[in-house]
Amino acid sequence: MLKVDPGFKATLSTVESAGELSYCYQCSSCVAECPAAQRFPEFNPREIVLASLLGVAEYLTAEGSVIWQCATCYNCYERCPQGTHPVEVITALKNIAFDSGNAPENVSSLREAVMEHGTVIAPSDTIRKRRDELGLPELPDAPAEDMKKIMGRGGG
Ligand code: SF4
Ligand code: SF4
């Protein structure tokens, strides 16, 4: 059974970029342009916005949630006529899921890599050598300390 959380909309409203959640009039423009919805029938940004608006989105932050199928391509952000930003709502849900320990393992691993190196893929000696051969400038040191500060939320 879905659990209604009246405070959930308020939680999302603290995400500055989440846009005007209550302006969504369920037109499905975001779904029509969503590559994840085309690939995964169970993924639907319109339904995610609606569940968030109604305060019944707790299931979306549980382990194995469909929210992780979002490609973060921002098509929905561009297409929404109402200034609702489904992708930012989904990102907020992802953060809640992560804080609850419900993020997929690969996401946690990527986060660790960014925390450690400041990049998803640490530049290897091979990459550095190839850049040198191509006459590209040396890569700057990864801003790992800055990344730790930025990503310090949620158990980091
Ligand atoms: S989020 Fe925007 S595009 Fe998607 S259903 Fe709501 S109003 Fe339409
Ligand atoms: S950002 Fe996510 S929800 Fe929005 S269109 Fe892209 S895949 Fe779909």
Tab-separated table of C-alpha atoms and ligand atoms in Angstrom:
chain	number	residue	atom	x	y	z
A	1	MET	CA	0.000	0.000	0.000
A	2	LEU	CA	1.263	3.501	-0.831
A	3	LYS	CA	2.150	5.645	2.139
A	4	VAL	CA	1.182	9.318	1.915
A	5	ASP	CA	3.778	11.730	3.238
A	6	PRO	CA	2.316	15.263	3.286
A	7	GLY	CA	5.794	16.678	3.929
A	8	PHE	CA	7.331	15.114	0.853
A	9	LYS	CA	6.374	17.954	-1.476
A	10	ALA	CA	7.865	20.384	1.034
A	11	THR	CA	11.083	18.346	1.043
A	12	LEU	CA	11.282	18.561	-2.733
A	13	SER	CA	10.487	22.267	-2.673
A	14	THR	CA	13.789	22.776	-0.878
A	15	VAL	CA	15.520	21.643	-4.070
A	16	GLU	CA	15.914	24.989	-5.746
A	17	SER	CA	16.081	23.647	-9.289
A	18	ALA	CA	13.110	21.311	-8.980
A	19	GLY	CA	10.869	23.881	-10.646
A	20	GLU	CA	7.170	24.314	-10.216
A	21	LEU	CA	6.014	20.889	-9.175
A	22	SER	CA	2.406	21.924	-8.620
A	23	TYR	CA	2.154	23.479	-12.101
A	24	CYS	CA	2.382	20.036	-13.746
A	25	TYR	CA	-0.860	19.382	-15.600
A	26	GLN	CA	0.054	15.822	-16.616
A	27	CYS	CA	0.411	16.511	-20.336
A	28	SER	CA	3.068	13.791	-20.849
A	29	SER	CA	5.331	15.944	-23.030
A	30	CYS	CA	8.177	14.821	-20.789
A	31	VAL	CA	7.319	11.169	-21.417
A	32	ALA	CA	7.187	11.603	-25.192
A	33	GLU	CA	10.773	12.868	-25.305
A	34	CYS	CA	12.196	10.587	-22.603
A	35	PRO	CA	14.691	7.955	-23.820
A	36	ALA	CA	14.417	6.054	-20.541
A	37	ALA	CA	10.626	5.815	-20.876
A	38	GLN	CA	11.056	4.494	-24.401
A	39	ARG	CA	13.455	1.829	-23.175
A	40	PHE	CA	11.824	0.903	-19.859
A	41	PRO	CA	7.992	0.667	-19.819
A	42	GLU	CA	7.952	0.974	-16.022
A	43	PHE	CA	9.753	4.346	-16.106
A	44	ASN	CA	7.527	7.396	-16.513
A	45	PRO	CA	8.605	10.940	-15.521
A	46	ARG	CA	5.001	12.179	-15.527
A	47	GLU	CA	4.039	9.521	-12.979
A	48	ILE	CA	7.122	10.311	-10.901
A	49	VAL	CA	6.137	13.992	-10.782
A	50	LEU	CA	2.553	13.064	-9.889
A	51	ALA	CA	3.647	10.700	-7.104
A	52	SER	CA	5.935	13.416	-5.738
A	53	LEU	CA	3.164	15.992	-5.926
A	54	LEU	CA	0.737	13.725	-4.078
A	55	GLY	CA	3.308	12.796	-1.441
A	56	VAL	CA	3.289	9.094	-2.291
A	57	ALA	CA	6.801	8.901	-3.712
A	58	GLU	CA	8.412	6.972	-0.863
A	59	TYR	CA	8.372	3.803	-2.987
A	60	LEU	CA	10.497	5.666	-5.543
A	61	THR	CA	13.300	6.057	-3.006
A	62	ALA	CA	13.315	2.369	-2.055
A	63	GLU	CA	15.945	-0.130	-3.149
A	64	GLY	CA	15.635	-1.068	-6.830
A	65	SER	CA	13.623	2.035	-7.709
A	66	VAL	CA	12.996	2.945	-11.354
A	67	ILE	CA	14.437	6.431	-10.768
A	68	TRP	CA	17.941	5.113	-11.506
A	69	GLN	CA	16.886	4.437	-15.102
A	70	CYS	CA	16.792	8.181	-15.768
A	71	ALA	CA	19.592	9.087	-18.186
A	72	THR	CA	19.768	12.679	-16.894
A	73	CYS	CA	19.527	13.871	-20.487
A	74	TYR	CA	17.369	16.900	-19.565
A	75	ASN	CA	14.932	16.394	-22.468
A	76	CYS	CA	12.069	16.649	-19.971
A	77	TYR	CA	13.524	19.875	-18.615
A	78	GLU	CA	13.531	21.350	-22.109
A	79	ARG	CA	10.096	20.071	-23.140
A	80	CYS	CA	7.962	20.752	-20.084
A	81	PRO	CA	5.600	23.653	-20.870
A	82	GLN	CA	4.972	24.311	-17.201
A	83	GLY	CA	8.452	24.838	-15.831
A	84	THR	CA	8.273	21.617	-13.850
A	85	HIS	CA	11.627	19.921	-14.035
A	86	PRO	CA	11.122	16.154	-13.814
A	87	VAL	CA	14.852	15.482	-14.029
A	88	GLU	CA	15.507	17.650	-10.974
A	89	VAL	CA	12.666	15.976	-9.087
A	90	ILE	CA	14.263	12.640	-9.947
A	91	THR	CA	17.676	13.891	-8.818
A	92	ALA	CA	16.139	14.974	-5.512
A	93	LEU	CA	14.597	11.513	-5.158
A	94	LYS	CA	17.969	9.939	-5.922
A	95	ASN	CA	19.574	11.993	-3.171
A	96	ILE	CA	16.896	10.893	-0.716
A	97	ALA	CA	17.386	7.271	-1.807
A	98	PHE	CA	21.145	7.587	-1.420
A	99	ASP	CA	20.824	9.091	2.042
A	100	SER	CA	18.582	6.161	2.959
A	101	GLY	CA	21.212	3.669	1.785
A	102	ASN	CA	19.076	2.596	-1.169
A	103	ALA	CA	21.294	3.661	-4.078
A	104	PRO	CA	22.498	0.930	-6.463
A	105	GLU	CA	25.990	-0.351	-5.745
A	106	ASN	CA	27.454	0.995	-9.000
A	107	VAL	CA	26.253	4.501	-8.132
A	108	SER	CA	27.948	4.303	-4.757
A	109	SER	CA	31.135	3.061	-6.467
A	110	LEU	CA	31.112	5.970	-8.911
A	111	ARG	CA	30.632	8.361	-6.037
A	112	GLU	CA	33.616	6.866	-4.263
A	113	ALA	CA	35.729	7.295	-7.421
A	114	VAL	CA	34.763	10.961	-7.708
A	115	MET	CA	35.443	11.495	-4.021
A	116	GLU	CA	38.848	9.879	-4.395
A	117	HIS	CA	40.025	11.265	-7.718
A	118	GLY	CA	37.729	14.189	-8.535
A	119	THR	CA	36.728	12.353	-11.740
A	120	VAL	CA	34.686	9.250	-12.566
A	121	ILE	CA	37.681	7.748	-14.343
A	122	ALA	CA	41.064	8.465	-12.809
A	123	PRO	CA	43.556	9.551	-15.502
A	124	SER	CA	45.937	6.628	-16.006
A	125	ASP	CA	49.571	6.756	-17.123
A	126	THR	CA	48.388	5.572	-20.545
A	127	ILE	CA	45.967	8.506	-20.826
A	128	ARG	CA	48.666	10.956	-19.742
A	129	LYS	CA	51.183	9.469	-22.228
A	130	ARG	CA	48.669	9.639	-25.070
A	131	ARG	CA	47.831	13.249	-24.264
A	132	ASP	CA	51.535	14.019	-24.336
A	133	GLU	CA	51.884	12.336	-27.752
A	134	LEU	CA	48.969	14.402	-29.056
A	135	GLY	CA	50.534	17.591	-27.759
A	136	LEU	CA	47.754	18.192	-25.261
A	137	PRO	CA	48.500	20.043	-22.022
A	138	GLU	CA	49.086	18.117	-18.817
A	139	LEU	CA	45.974	17.357	-16.863
A	140	PRO	CA	45.630	19.435	-13.714
A	141	ASP	CA	45.519	17.678	-10.381
A	142	ALA	CA	42.028	16.424	-9.651
A	143	PRO	CA	40.250	18.724	-7.197
A	144	ALA	CA	39.609	15.825	-4.845
A	145	GLU	CA	39.422	17.992	-1.728
A	146	ASP	CA	36.880	20.279	-3.373
A	147	MET	CA	34.852	17.281	-4.493
A	148	LYS	CA	34.807	15.957	-0.957
A	149	LYS	CA	33.401	19.270	0.243
A	150	ILE	CA	30.799	19.406	-2.541
A	151	MET	CA	29.756	15.791	-2.063
A	152	GLY	CA	30.075	15.769	1.684
A	153	ARG	CA	26.312	15.472	2.017
A	154	GLY	CA	24.744	12.150	2.778
A	155	GLY	CA	27.330	10.183	4.586
A	156	GLY	CA	30.445	11.318	2.774
B	1	SF4	S1	6.225	17.520	-15.874
B	1	SF4	FE1	5.728	19.014	-17.486
B	1	SF4	S2	5.846	17.850	-19.405
B	1	SF4	FE2	5.706	16.353	-17.720
B	1	SF4	S3	3.522	15.917	-17.511
B	1	SF4	FE3	3.986	17.590	-16.103
B	1	SF4	S4	3.547	19.474	-17.253
B	1	SF4	FE4	3.697	17.825	-18.745
B	2	SF4	S1	16.286	13.482	-17.827
B	2	SF4	FE1	15.517	11.445	-17.245
B	2	SF4	S2	13.306	11.699	-17.055
B	2	SF4	FE2	14.066	13.460	-18.185
B	2	SF4	S3	13.860	12.910	-20.346
B	2	SF4	FE3	15.951	12.353	-19.732
B	2	SF4	S4	15.849	10.208	-19.105
B	2	SF4	FE4	13.728	11.008	-19.155
